[in-house]
XYZ file of C-alpha atoms in Angstrom:
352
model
C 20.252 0.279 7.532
C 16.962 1.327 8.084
C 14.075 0.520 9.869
C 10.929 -0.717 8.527
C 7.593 -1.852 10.029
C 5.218 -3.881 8.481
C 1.383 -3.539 9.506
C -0.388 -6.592 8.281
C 0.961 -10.270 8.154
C -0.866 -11.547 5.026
C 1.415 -12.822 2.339
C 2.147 -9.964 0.591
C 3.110 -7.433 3.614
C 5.300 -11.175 4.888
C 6.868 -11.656 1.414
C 7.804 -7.990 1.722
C 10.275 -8.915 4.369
C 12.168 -11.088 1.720
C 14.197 -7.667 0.236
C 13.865 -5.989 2.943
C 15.793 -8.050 5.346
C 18.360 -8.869 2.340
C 19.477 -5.387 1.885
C 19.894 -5.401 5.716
C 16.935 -3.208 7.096
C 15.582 -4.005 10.383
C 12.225 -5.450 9.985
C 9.192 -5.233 12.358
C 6.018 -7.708 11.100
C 3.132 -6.015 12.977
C -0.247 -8.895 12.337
C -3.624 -7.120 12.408
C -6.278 -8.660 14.612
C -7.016 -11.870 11.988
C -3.332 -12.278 11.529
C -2.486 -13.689 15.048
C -1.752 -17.408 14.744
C 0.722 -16.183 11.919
C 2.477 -13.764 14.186
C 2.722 -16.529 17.032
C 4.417 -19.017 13.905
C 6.984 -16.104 13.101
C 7.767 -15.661 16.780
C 7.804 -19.575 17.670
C 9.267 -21.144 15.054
C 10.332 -18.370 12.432
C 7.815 -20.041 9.500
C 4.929 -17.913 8.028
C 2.082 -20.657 7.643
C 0.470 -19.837 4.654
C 3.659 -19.057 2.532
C 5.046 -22.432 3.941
C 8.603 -20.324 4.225
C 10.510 -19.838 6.789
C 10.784 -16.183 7.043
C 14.578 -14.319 7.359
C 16.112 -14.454 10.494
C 16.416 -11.465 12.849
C 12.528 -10.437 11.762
C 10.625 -9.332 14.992
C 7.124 -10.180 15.304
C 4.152 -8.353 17.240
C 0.512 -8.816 17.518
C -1.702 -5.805 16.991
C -1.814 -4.599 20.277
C 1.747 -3.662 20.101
C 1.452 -1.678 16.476
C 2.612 1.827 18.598
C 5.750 0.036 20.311
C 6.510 -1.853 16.924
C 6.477 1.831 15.438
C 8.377 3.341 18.191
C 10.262 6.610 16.870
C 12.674 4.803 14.980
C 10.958 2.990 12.053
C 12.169 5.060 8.956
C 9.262 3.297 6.994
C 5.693 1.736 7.696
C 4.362 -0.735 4.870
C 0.836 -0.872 4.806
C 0.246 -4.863 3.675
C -3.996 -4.966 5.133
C -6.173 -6.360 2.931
C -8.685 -3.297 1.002
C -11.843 -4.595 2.951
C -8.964 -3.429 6.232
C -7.919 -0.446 5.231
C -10.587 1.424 7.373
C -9.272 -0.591 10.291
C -5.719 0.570 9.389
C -6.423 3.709 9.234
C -7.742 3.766 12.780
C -4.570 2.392 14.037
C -2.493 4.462 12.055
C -4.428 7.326 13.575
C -4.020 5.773 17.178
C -0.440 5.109 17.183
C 1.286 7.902 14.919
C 2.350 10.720 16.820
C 4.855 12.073 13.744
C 4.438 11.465 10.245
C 6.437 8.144 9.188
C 6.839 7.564 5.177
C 3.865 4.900 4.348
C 4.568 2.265 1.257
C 1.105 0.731 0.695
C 1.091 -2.588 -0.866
C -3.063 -2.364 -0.215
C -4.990 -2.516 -3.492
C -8.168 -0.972 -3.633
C -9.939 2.466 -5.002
C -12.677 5.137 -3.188
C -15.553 5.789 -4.347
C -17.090 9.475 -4.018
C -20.522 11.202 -5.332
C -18.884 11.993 -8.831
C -15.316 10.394 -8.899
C -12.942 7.436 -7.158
C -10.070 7.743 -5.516
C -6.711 6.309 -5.264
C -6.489 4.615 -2.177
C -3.396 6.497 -1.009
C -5.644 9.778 -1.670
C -7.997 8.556 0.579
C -5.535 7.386 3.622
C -3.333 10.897 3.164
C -7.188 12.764 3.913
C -8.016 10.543 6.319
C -5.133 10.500 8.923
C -5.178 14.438 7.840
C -8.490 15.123 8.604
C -8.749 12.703 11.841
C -5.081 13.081 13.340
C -3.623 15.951 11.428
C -0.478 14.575 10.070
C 0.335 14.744 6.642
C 1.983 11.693 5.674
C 4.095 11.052 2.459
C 2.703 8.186 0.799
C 3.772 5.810 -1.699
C 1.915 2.556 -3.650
C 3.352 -0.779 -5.867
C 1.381 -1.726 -8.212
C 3.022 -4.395 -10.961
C 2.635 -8.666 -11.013
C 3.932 -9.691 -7.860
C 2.942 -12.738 -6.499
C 3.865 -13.378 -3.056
C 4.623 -17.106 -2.710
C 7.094 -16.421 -5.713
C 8.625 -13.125 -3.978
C 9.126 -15.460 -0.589
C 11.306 -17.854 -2.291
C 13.070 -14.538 -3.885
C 11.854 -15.629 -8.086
C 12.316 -12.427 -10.388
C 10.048 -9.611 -9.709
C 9.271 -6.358 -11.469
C 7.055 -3.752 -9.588
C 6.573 -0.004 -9.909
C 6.573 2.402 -7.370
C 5.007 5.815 -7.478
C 4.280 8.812 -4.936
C 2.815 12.045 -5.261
C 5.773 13.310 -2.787
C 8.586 14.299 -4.912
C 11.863 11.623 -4.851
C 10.034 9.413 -2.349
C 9.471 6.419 -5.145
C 13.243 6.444 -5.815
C 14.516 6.588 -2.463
C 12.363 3.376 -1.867
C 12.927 1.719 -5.119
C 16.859 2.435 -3.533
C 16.241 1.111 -0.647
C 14.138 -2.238 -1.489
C 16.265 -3.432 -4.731
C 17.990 -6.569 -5.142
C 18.919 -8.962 -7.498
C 15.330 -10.780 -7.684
C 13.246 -7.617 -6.774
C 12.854 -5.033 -9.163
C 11.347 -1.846 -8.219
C 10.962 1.056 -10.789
C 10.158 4.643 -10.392
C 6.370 6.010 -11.988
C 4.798 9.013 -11.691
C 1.360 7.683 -12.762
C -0.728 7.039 -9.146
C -3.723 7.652 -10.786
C -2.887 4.710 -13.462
C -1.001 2.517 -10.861
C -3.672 2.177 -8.486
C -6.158 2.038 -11.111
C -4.854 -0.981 -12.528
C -3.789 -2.093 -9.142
C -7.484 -2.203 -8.267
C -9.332 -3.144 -11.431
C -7.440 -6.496 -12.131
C -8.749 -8.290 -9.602
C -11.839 -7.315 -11.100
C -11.327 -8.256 -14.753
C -9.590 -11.279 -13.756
C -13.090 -12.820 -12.787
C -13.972 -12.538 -16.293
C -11.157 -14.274 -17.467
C -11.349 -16.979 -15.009
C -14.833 -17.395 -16.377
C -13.391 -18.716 -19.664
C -12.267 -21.653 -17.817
C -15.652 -22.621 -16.024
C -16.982 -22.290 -19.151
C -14.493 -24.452 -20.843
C -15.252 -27.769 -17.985
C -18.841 -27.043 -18.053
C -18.950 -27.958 -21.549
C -19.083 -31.217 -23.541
C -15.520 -32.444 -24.185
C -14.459 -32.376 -28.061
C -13.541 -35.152 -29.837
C -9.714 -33.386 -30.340
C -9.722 -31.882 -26.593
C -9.234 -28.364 -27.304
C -9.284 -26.027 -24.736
C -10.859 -22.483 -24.337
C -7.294 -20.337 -24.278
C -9.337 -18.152 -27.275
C -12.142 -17.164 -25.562
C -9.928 -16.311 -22.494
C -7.525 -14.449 -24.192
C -10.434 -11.893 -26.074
C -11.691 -11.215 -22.943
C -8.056 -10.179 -21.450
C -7.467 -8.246 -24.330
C -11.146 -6.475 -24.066
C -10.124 -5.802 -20.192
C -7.024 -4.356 -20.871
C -9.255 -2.084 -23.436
C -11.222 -1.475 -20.388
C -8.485 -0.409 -17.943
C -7.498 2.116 -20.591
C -11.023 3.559 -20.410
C -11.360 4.016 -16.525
C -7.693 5.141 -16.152
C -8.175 7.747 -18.935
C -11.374 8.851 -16.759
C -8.683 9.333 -13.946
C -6.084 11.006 -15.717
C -4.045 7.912 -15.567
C -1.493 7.172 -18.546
C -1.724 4.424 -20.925
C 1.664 2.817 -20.557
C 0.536 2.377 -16.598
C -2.206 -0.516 -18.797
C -0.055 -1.948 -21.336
C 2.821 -2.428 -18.944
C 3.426 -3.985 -15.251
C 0.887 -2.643 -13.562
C -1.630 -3.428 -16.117
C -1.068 -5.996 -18.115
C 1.424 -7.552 -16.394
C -0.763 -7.516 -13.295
C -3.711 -9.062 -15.015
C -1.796 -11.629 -16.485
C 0.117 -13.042 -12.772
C -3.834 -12.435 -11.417
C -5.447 -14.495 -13.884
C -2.802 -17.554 -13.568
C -4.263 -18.214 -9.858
C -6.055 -17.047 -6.401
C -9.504 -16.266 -6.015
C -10.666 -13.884 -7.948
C -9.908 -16.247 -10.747
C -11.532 -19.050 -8.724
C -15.263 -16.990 -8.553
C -14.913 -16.295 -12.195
C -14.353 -20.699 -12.692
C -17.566 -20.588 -10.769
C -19.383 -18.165 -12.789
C -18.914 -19.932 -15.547
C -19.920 -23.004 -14.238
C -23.160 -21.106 -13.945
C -23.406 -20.310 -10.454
C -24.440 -16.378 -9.369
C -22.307 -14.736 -7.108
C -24.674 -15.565 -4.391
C -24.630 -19.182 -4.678
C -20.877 -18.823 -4.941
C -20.622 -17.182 -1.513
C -22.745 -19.275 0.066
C -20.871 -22.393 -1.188
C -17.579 -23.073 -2.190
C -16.257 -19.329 -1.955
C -17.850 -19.083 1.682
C -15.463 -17.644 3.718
C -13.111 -16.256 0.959
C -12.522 -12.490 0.769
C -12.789 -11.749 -2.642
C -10.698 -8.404 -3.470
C -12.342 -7.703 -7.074
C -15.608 -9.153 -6.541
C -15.775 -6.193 -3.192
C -14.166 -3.434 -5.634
C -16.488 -4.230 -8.421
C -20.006 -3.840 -5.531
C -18.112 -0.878 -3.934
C -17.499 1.156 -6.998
C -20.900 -0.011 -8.617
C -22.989 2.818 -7.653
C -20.306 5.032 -8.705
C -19.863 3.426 -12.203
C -23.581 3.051 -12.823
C -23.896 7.071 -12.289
C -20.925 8.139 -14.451
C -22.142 5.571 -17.242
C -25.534 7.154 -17.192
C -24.332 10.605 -16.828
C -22.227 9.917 -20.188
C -18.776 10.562 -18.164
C -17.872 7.246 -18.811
C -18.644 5.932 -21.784
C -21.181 3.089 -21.758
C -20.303 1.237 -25.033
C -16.740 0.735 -24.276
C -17.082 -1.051 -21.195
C -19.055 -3.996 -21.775
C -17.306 -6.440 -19.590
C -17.424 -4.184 -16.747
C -21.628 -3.837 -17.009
C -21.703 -7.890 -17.478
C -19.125 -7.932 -14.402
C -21.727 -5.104 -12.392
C -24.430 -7.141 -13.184
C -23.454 -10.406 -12.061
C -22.197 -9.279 -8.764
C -24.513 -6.628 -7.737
C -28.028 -8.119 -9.592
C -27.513 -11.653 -8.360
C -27.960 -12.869 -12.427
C -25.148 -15.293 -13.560
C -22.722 -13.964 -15.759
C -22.782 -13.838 -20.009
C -20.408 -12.389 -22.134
C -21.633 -9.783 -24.097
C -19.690 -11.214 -27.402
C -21.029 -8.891 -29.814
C -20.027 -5.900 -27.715
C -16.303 -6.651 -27.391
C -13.272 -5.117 -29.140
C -15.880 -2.387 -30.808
C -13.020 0.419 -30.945
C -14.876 2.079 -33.807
């Protein structure tokens, strides 16, 4: 048995205690400082209000505060479950409370831009608690089409995990499989995280199929808008294979789990698929956020104004290649130029 604490009490670093607890590891769930009314649930009554589960006995809960005693110098492995907007905040308590490198599994999605490149998250957490604490920590990330309200009521899952440290990925893939959760070795971080990342992104264009689909006049046989929806996934997939390329990341990472099957779990629900409905009910961004997406945190609308200045520099340099990524300028646009957002039809699926 091991011991494994959990920093961040969202629904994916909760749902996380699902395999973990059935394969008998001790399980510390460590809220950050938004997560506190769900760490009083877990302690009170054992329930984790926004899965609407009750979570697996024997899990001990702590608020924030307590992230250093939760850690102890037992915990054989910290999950990092923050949001990407947290990660900075993460990293300050990881830097506050480590005092010996622990193994770190990040379920936190998210990329880094620099001056001439972006990094994988992981890349960016290993340099920071380097630079700022000195520890070198051996780092891991999932990537793959897990949703967490299906994980918390243990449904079939498939994820990959992958680590630049050398066995790491399979000793965790050892120690977190079960019958309903799935874990498989890669040795692509550069395409996991990439894809981990980007389909939050692409699935805003895909959700704007659908807003475009009620915003116009119904048909006298009531057909839907699946075609329109499905060239743009297959045009973002196209474009995932462009910026992981740029990364050195590997083409099966896209056409498999953490692509693919990432975007396609993404696109059924949540919000990034929400803002794109609203785009293509015509709203901008703006008037999204200052409406009906108020006080939503919006994971690939944040990655796409992050990374913007980034993208726009490599496109214009030529490093990137312009042409092929269509969606992603009409995607830049819309979120960074407050304009609503078109589909640039005659651009897509222009391999040659």
């Amino acid at each position: 048995m091991a011991v494994i604490t959990i920093l961040g009490a969202g629904v994916m670093g909760s749902a996380m205690i699902l395999p973990a607890r059935d394969r008998g590891h001790e399980v510390r769930l460590v809220g950050t400082h938004l997560d506190q009314a769900i760490i009083d649930s877990a302690a009170k009554t054992g329930r984790h209000p926004r899965l609407n589960v009750k979570l697996p006995d024997g899990v001990k809960a702590f608020p924030y505060s307590d992230f250093a005693k939760a850690l102890g110098n037992d915990t054989d492995l910290l999950i990092l479950g923050v949001s990407s907007a947290g990660v900075g905040w993460a990293i300050e308590r990881l830097c506050e409370a480590l005092k010996d490198p622990v193994p770190v599994m990040m379920i936190t999605k998210g990329l880094m831009p620099t001056d001439d490149t972006i990094l994988p998250l992981p890349d960016f957490v290993h340099s920071e608690v380097k630079r700022r604490k000195g520890l070198a920590l051996d780092l891991a990330a999932v990537g793959g089409p897990c949703i967490a309200g299906e994980l918390a009521v243990r449904r079939q899952t498939g994820v990959v995990i992958t680590s630049r440290t050398a066995g790491l990925a399979q000793k965790l893939c050892d120690m977190l499989a079960t019958d309903y959760y799935h874990p498989r070795v890669s040795d692509d971080m550069e395409g996991v995280e990439l894809c981990a990342a980007f389909k939050n992104f692409f699935a805003i264009s895909v959700g704007w199929a659908q807003g475009q689909f009620e915003k116009a006049p119904k048909t006298e046989n009531n057909a839907f808008n699946f075609n329109a929806a499905s060239v743009i996934f297959d045009q973002a997939i196209a474009e995932m294979m462009v910026l992981a390329r740029f990364l050195g990341g590997k083409d099966r990472s896209v056409w498999g789990m953490p692509g693919a099957g990432d975007l396609y779990v993404t696109c059924q629900a949540g919000r990034n698929s929400r803002l794109g409905r609203q785009l293509g009910l015509g709203l901008s961004y703006a008037e999204v956020k200052a409406g009906p997406m108020k006080d939503d945190t919006i994971e690939g609308a944040e990655l796409g104004i992050t990374l913007a200045p980034t993208l726009k520099r490599l496109m214009a340099t030529g490093r990137l290649d312009a042409q092929s990524l269509p969606v992603t300028q009409a995607l830049l646009t819309a979120l960074t130029g407050n304009q609503k957002l078109d589909m640039p039809w005659d651009r897509l699926h222009r391999y040659t």
